[in-house]
Amino acid sequence: CGDALEHERGWRRRAREDFEFYLGEQWDGTSKHKLQEDGRPVLTINKIKPVVKLLSGYERQSRMDIKCLPMEGSDARVADVLTALIKFIMVNNNGEYEQSFQFQDGLVCGKGFSYVNMDFSEDFLNGEIRVKSVRPFNVFVDPLSVEYDLSDAAYVMRVLRIRRNGLKRLYPEMAETIDRMVPKERPDLLYPQREAENEYDPVDGSPYHPGGEQALVVKECWYRTHREQNLLGDRESGEIYPTSIPEAQI
């Protein structure tokens, strides 16, 4: 994610300042130190946080209902089932609150992300769909991407911290390699807003390692690959099938 980090370095520094202003840390270190030396109060009148809270409240009070619409009459039952399934998933994950966290991140720094994945920790056979908001500092996007929904991104990377034992449970075949990994100390967490269990220093790429915890950095990457594939099409049904038959023999 080196090119993404370099491309977003300026934004990440500005976003840090955005979150600090939102939290009321609006004095620079020099001015704050000068006031303290003179015995004067360091007074902050935070006019930013009430505005963010107001807009966030509007979003929470104006949530739109989820409904799948049929393309034709025969799809009505399927659409109703899909609507019920999606609503169940959102309720099971406190999805509305996760969306509100994402929206609030966007208000503060201009970016907000959610992460949808399959969780097999409880249902080993079928798994469960999970919906979680992700801190914008933990996401690295292809710098050439310009689409709002990232549909043109060659890759998207999520960075998180995870304890050593948890990482070995995810990748048991790499247990010996994981045991040899050494966490890097990082006593100063640069981005304190909404402190979650996964924190990452987006400026120099080092993990935050609090209280001697055996926390390691994991980088999850989704990327596009391209390959040639011969296809057969049925003109009557409009269906297309992949085939291994060489193009010369089709």
Short mmCIF file of C-alpha atoms in Angstrom, two decimals:
data_model
loop_
_atom_site.label_atom_id
_atom_site.label_comp_id
_atom_site.label_asym_id
_atom_site.label_seq_id
_atom_site.Cartn_x
_atom_site.Cartn_y
_atom_site.Cartn_z
CA CYS A 1 0.00 0.00 0.00
CA GLY A 2 3.03 2.27 -0.32
CA ASP A 3 1.69 4.22 -3.31
CA ALA A 4 -1.72 4.64 -1.64
CA LEU A 5 -0.09 5.84 1.59
CA GLU A 6 2.09 8.33 -0.25
CA HIS A 7 -0.86 9.58 -2.29
CA GLU A 8 -3.04 10.10 0.81
CA ARG A 9 -0.34 11.33 3.18
CA GLY A 10 -1.50 14.95 2.96
CA TRP A 11 -5.15 14.00 3.42
CA ARG A 12 -4.33 11.83 6.44
CA ARG A 13 -2.54 14.69 8.19
CA ARG A 14 -5.44 17.04 7.47
CA ALA A 15 -7.94 14.40 8.59
CA ARG A 16 -6.04 14.01 11.86
CA GLU A 17 -6.45 17.74 12.42
CA ASP A 18 -10.16 17.47 11.51
CA PHE A 19 -10.74 14.84 14.20
CA GLU A 20 -8.70 16.79 16.75
CA PHE A 21 -10.77 19.94 16.11
CA TYR A 22 -13.97 17.87 16.37
CA LEU A 23 -12.80 16.57 19.76
CA GLY A 24 -11.91 20.04 20.98
CA GLU A 25 -8.12 19.87 20.54
CA GLN A 26 -7.94 23.14 18.61
CA TRP A 27 -4.83 24.79 20.05
CA ASP A 28 -1.43 24.19 18.51
CA GLY A 29 1.26 23.01 20.90
CA THR A 30 3.26 26.25 20.91
CA SER A 31 0.33 28.52 21.73
CA LYS A 32 -1.01 26.10 24.34
CA HIS A 33 2.38 25.87 26.06
CA LYS A 34 2.74 29.67 26.05
CA LEU A 35 -0.65 30.15 27.72
CA GLN A 36 0.16 27.54 30.35
CA GLU A 37 3.51 29.21 31.10
CA ASP A 38 1.72 32.54 31.59
CA GLY A 39 -0.81 30.91 33.90
CA ARG A 40 -3.67 31.70 31.55
CA PRO A 41 -6.53 29.28 30.85
CA VAL A 42 -6.48 27.35 27.60
CA LEU A 43 -10.08 28.00 26.62
CA THR A 44 -11.70 26.19 23.70
CA ILE A 45 -15.19 27.01 22.44
CA ASN A 46 -15.94 24.04 20.21
CA LYS A 47 -18.34 25.19 17.50
CA ILE A 48 -17.57 22.22 15.26
CA LYS A 49 -18.79 19.29 17.35
CA PRO A 50 -22.38 20.61 17.77
CA VAL A 51 -22.70 21.02 13.99
CA VAL A 52 -21.42 17.49 13.35
CA LYS A 53 -23.78 16.11 16.00
CA LEU A 54 -26.69 18.04 14.48
CA LEU A 55 -26.07 16.68 10.98
CA SER A 56 -25.49 13.20 12.37
CA GLY A 57 -28.81 13.49 14.19
CA TYR A 58 -30.56 14.43 10.96
CA GLU A 59 -29.16 11.28 9.36
CA ARG A 60 -30.30 9.08 12.26
CA GLN A 61 -33.81 10.54 12.22
CA SER A 62 -34.16 10.34 8.43
CA ARG A 63 -33.05 6.78 7.77
CA MET A 64 -34.65 5.24 4.72
CA ASP A 65 -36.26 1.82 4.84
CA ILE A 66 -34.65 -1.01 2.87
CA LYS A 67 -36.84 -2.59 0.23
CA CYS A 68 -35.98 -4.82 -2.74
CA LEU A 69 -38.19 -4.10 -5.77
CA PRO A 70 -39.20 -6.77 -8.30
CA MET A 71 -38.28 -6.34 -11.95
CA GLU A 72 -41.55 -8.02 -12.94
CA GLY A 73 -44.62 -9.44 -11.24
CA SER A 74 -43.22 -12.95 -10.88
CA ASP A 75 -40.28 -11.58 -8.85
CA ALA A 76 -42.48 -10.10 -6.10
CA ARG A 77 -42.12 -13.03 -3.65
CA VAL A 78 -38.37 -13.22 -4.18
CA ALA A 79 -38.07 -9.46 -3.61
CA ASP A 80 -40.05 -9.73 -0.36
CA VAL A 81 -37.80 -12.55 0.88
CA LEU A 82 -34.65 -10.58 0.00
CA THR A 83 -36.03 -7.52 1.80
CA ALA A 84 -36.66 -9.57 4.95
CA LEU A 85 -33.18 -11.14 4.77
CA ILE A 86 -31.42 -7.81 4.39
CA LYS A 87 -33.39 -6.31 7.28
CA PHE A 88 -32.53 -9.32 9.45
CA ILE A 89 -28.83 -8.90 8.65
CA MET A 90 -28.94 -5.20 9.48
CA VAL A 91 -30.76 -5.79 12.78
CA ASN A 92 -28.41 -8.64 13.70
CA ASN A 93 -25.39 -6.35 13.17
CA ASN A 94 -26.81 -3.06 14.49
CA GLY A 95 -26.37 -2.03 10.88
CA GLU A 96 -28.13 1.30 11.20
CA TYR A 97 -25.70 2.39 13.91
CA GLU A 98 -22.73 1.20 11.85
CA GLN A 99 -24.00 3.27 8.92
CA SER A 100 -24.33 6.28 11.22
CA PHE A 101 -20.72 5.84 12.39
CA GLN A 102 -19.65 5.75 8.76
CA PHE A 103 -21.69 8.87 8.00
CA GLN A 104 -20.18 10.72 10.96
CA ASP A 105 -16.65 9.83 9.83
CA GLY A 106 -17.53 11.30 6.45
CA LEU A 107 -18.79 14.50 8.07
CA VAL A 108 -15.58 14.98 10.03
CA CYS A 109 -12.89 14.05 7.51
CA GLY A 110 -14.65 13.50 4.19
CA LYS A 111 -14.38 9.69 4.08
CA GLY A 112 -16.32 6.86 5.67
CA PHE A 113 -16.21 3.11 5.07
CA SER A 114 -18.16 -0.02 5.98
CA TYR A 115 -16.93 -3.60 5.80
CA VAL A 116 -19.13 -6.59 4.96
CA ASN A 117 -17.74 -10.09 5.46
CA MET A 118 -18.62 -13.66 6.37
CA ASP A 119 -18.02 -14.71 9.99
CA PHE A 120 -17.70 -18.44 10.75
CA SER A 121 -16.82 -18.11 14.44
CA GLU A 122 -20.32 -19.15 15.60
CA ASP A 123 -21.92 -20.82 12.60
CA PHE A 124 -19.12 -23.06 11.30
CA LEU A 125 -21.18 -24.45 8.43
CA ASN A 126 -23.01 -21.51 6.87
CA GLY A 127 -21.38 -18.50 8.47
CA GLU A 128 -23.03 -15.17 9.25
CA ILE A 129 -22.88 -11.90 7.33
CA ARG A 130 -21.27 -9.13 9.38
CA VAL A 131 -21.54 -5.39 8.75
CA LYS A 132 -19.09 -3.09 10.52
CA SER A 133 -17.93 0.47 10.06
CA VAL A 134 -14.21 0.85 9.46
CA ARG A 135 -12.09 3.81 10.52
CA PRO A 136 -11.07 5.75 7.40
CA PHE A 137 -7.41 5.71 8.51
CA ASN A 138 -7.40 1.91 8.29
CA VAL A 139 -8.36 1.85 4.59
CA PHE A 140 -5.96 2.33 1.69
CA VAL A 141 -7.38 2.76 -1.82
CA ASP A 142 -5.81 2.57 -5.26
CA PRO A 143 -4.68 6.19 -5.91
CA LEU A 144 -5.87 5.98 -9.54
CA SER A 145 -9.46 5.28 -8.46
CA VAL A 146 -11.89 8.15 -9.06
CA GLU A 147 -15.32 6.51 -8.73
CA TYR A 148 -17.26 7.24 -5.54
CA ASP A 149 -18.07 3.55 -5.00
CA LEU A 150 -14.46 2.46 -5.74
CA SER A 151 -15.71 0.33 -8.65
CA ASP A 152 -12.66 1.31 -10.72
CA ALA A 153 -10.10 0.60 -7.96
CA ALA A 154 -7.42 -1.95 -8.81
CA TYR A 155 -7.14 -2.75 -5.11
CA VAL A 156 -8.48 -1.78 -1.68
CA MET A 157 -6.57 -2.60 1.49
CA ARG A 158 -7.77 -2.72 5.10
CA VAL A 159 -5.17 -2.58 7.86
CA LEU A 160 -5.91 -3.77 11.38
CA ARG A 161 -4.18 -4.90 14.55
CA ILE A 162 -4.79 -8.36 15.91
CA ARG A 163 -3.33 -10.27 18.84
CA ARG A 164 -0.79 -12.94 18.05
CA ASN A 165 -3.00 -15.83 19.22
CA GLY A 166 -5.93 -14.55 17.19
CA LEU A 167 -3.76 -14.32 14.09
CA LYS A 168 -2.56 -17.88 14.56
CA ARG A 169 -6.17 -19.07 14.79
CA LEU A 170 -6.85 -17.41 11.44
CA TYR A 171 -3.69 -18.76 9.81
CA PRO A 172 -2.67 -21.92 11.70
CA GLU A 173 -0.34 -23.00 8.89
CA MET A 174 1.74 -19.85 9.51
CA ALA A 175 2.03 -20.30 13.29
CA GLU A 176 5.83 -20.55 13.33
CA THR A 177 6.24 -17.44 11.18
CA ILE A 178 3.77 -15.51 13.35
CA ASP A 179 5.69 -16.49 16.50
CA ARG A 180 8.83 -14.90 15.02
CA MET A 181 7.12 -11.57 14.33
CA VAL A 182 8.05 -8.71 16.65
CA PRO A 183 5.50 -5.93 17.42
CA LYS A 184 6.78 -2.39 17.06
CA GLU A 185 6.30 -0.04 20.00
CA ARG A 186 4.17 3.01 19.25
CA PRO A 187 3.28 4.86 22.49
CA ASP A 188 1.64 7.86 20.81
CA LEU A 189 -1.61 7.07 19.06
CA LEU A 190 -2.07 9.73 16.41
CA TYR A 191 -5.77 9.30 15.78
CA PRO A 192 -7.72 8.88 19.03
CA GLN A 193 -11.24 9.46 17.72
CA ARG A 194 -13.52 6.42 18.15
CA GLU A 195 -10.75 4.28 19.58
CA ALA A 196 -11.51 0.71 18.60
CA GLU A 197 -9.60 -2.48 19.15
CA ASN A 198 -7.87 -1.99 15.80
CA GLU A 199 -5.67 1.10 15.48
CA TYR A 200 -3.07 1.90 12.87
CA ASP A 201 -0.67 4.79 12.39
CA PRO A 202 -1.40 5.94 8.83
CA VAL A 203 1.48 8.43 8.60
CA ASP A 204 4.53 6.18 8.90
CA GLY A 205 2.84 2.79 8.61
CA SER A 206 3.76 1.47 12.06
CA PRO A 207 1.35 -0.46 14.32
CA TYR A 208 0.15 1.01 17.58
CA HIS A 209 1.29 -1.34 20.33
CA PRO A 210 -0.40 -0.40 23.63
CA GLY A 211 0.46 -1.77 27.06
CA GLY A 212 2.76 -4.54 25.89
CA GLU A 213 -0.05 -6.32 24.05
CA GLN A 214 1.23 -8.83 21.49
CA ALA A 215 -0.53 -7.03 18.66
CA LEU A 216 0.53 -7.46 15.06
CA VAL A 217 -0.48 -5.60 11.90
CA VAL A 218 -2.53 -7.48 9.32
CA LYS A 219 -3.14 -6.14 5.83
CA GLU A 220 -6.19 -7.48 4.00
CA CYS A 221 -6.17 -6.70 0.29
CA TRP A 222 -8.88 -7.07 -2.33
CA TYR A 223 -7.51 -6.69 -5.85
CA ARG A 224 -8.53 -7.29 -9.43
CA THR A 225 -6.89 -9.80 -11.73
CA HIS A 226 -7.64 -10.32 -15.40
CA ARG A 227 -7.47 -13.46 -17.49
CA GLU A 228 -8.73 -14.57 -20.87
CA GLN A 229 -11.81 -16.79 -20.91
CA ASN A 230 -13.65 -18.31 -23.89
CA LEU A 231 -17.43 -18.12 -23.62
CA LEU A 232 -20.33 -19.79 -25.37
CA GLY A 233 -23.59 -17.91 -25.77
CA ASP A 234 -27.09 -19.27 -26.33
CA ARG A 235 -28.89 -16.88 -28.69
CA GLU A 236 -32.33 -18.15 -27.71
CA SER A 237 -32.01 -17.99 -23.93
CA GLY A 238 -29.39 -15.24 -23.79
CA GLU A 239 -27.32 -17.27 -21.32
CA ILE A 240 -23.52 -17.33 -21.48
CA TYR A 241 -21.33 -20.23 -20.35
CA PRO A 242 -17.56 -20.41 -19.82
CA THR A 243 -15.83 -23.04 -21.89
CA SER A 244 -12.40 -24.58 -22.21
CA ILE A 245 -12.84 -25.25 -25.94
CA PRO A 246 -10.16 -23.35 -27.91
CA GLU A 247 -11.46 -20.38 -29.87
CA ALA A 248 -10.28 -21.94 -33.16
CA GLN A 249 -12.62 -24.90 -32.60
CA ILE A 250 -15.70 -22.91 -31.71
#
